[in-house]
XYZ file of C-alpha atoms in Angstrom:
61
model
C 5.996 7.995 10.897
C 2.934 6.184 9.069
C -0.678 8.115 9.536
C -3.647 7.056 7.518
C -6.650 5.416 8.104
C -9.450 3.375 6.705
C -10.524 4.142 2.794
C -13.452 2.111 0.903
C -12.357 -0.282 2.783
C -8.857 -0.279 2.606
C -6.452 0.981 5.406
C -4.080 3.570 3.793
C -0.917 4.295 5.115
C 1.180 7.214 4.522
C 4.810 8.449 5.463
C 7.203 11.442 3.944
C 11.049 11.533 4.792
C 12.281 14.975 2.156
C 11.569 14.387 -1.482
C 10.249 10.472 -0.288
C 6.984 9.644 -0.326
C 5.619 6.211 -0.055
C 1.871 4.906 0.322
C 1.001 1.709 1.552
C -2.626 0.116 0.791
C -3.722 -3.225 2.709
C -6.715 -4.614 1.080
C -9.412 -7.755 1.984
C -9.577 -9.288 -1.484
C -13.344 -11.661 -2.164
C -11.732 -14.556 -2.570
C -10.408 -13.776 0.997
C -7.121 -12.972 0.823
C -5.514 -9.628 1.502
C -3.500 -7.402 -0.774
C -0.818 -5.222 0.191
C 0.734 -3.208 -2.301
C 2.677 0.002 -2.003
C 3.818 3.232 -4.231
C 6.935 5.700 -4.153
C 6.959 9.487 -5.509
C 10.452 10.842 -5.212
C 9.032 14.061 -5.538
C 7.809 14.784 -2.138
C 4.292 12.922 -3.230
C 3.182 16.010 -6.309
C 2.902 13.080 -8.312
C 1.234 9.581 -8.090
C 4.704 7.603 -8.000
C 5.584 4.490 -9.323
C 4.647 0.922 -7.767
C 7.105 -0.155 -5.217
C 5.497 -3.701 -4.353
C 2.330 -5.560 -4.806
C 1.602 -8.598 -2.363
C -1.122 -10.819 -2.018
C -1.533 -13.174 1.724
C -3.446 -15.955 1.664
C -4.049 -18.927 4.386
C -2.611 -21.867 4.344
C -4.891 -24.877 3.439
């Protein structure tokens, strides 16, 4: 289950499943496209984790 909410800006999404963690981060970018990018801990979250993804949307012209 994801819970999280809205940080500077950002929606922040969180989910645990044992020693899992992941965090996902959706972001409006100023040129105005939208950045998802995303971090697993295999340690239950104690540490910061490595990056899993990093994704940028844009519109098509």
């Amino acid at each position: 289950m994801l819970t999280g909410g809205i940080v500077e800006g950002a929606m922040v999404l969180s989910a645990a499943a044992g020693p899992i963690a992941n965090r996902m981060t959706v972001a409006p970018q100023p040129d105005g496209s939208v950045r998802q990018s995303g971090v697993v801990s295999r340690d239950g979250g104690r540490t910061r984790g490595a990056p899993a993804y990093d994704l940028t949307y844009r519109r098509r012209a």
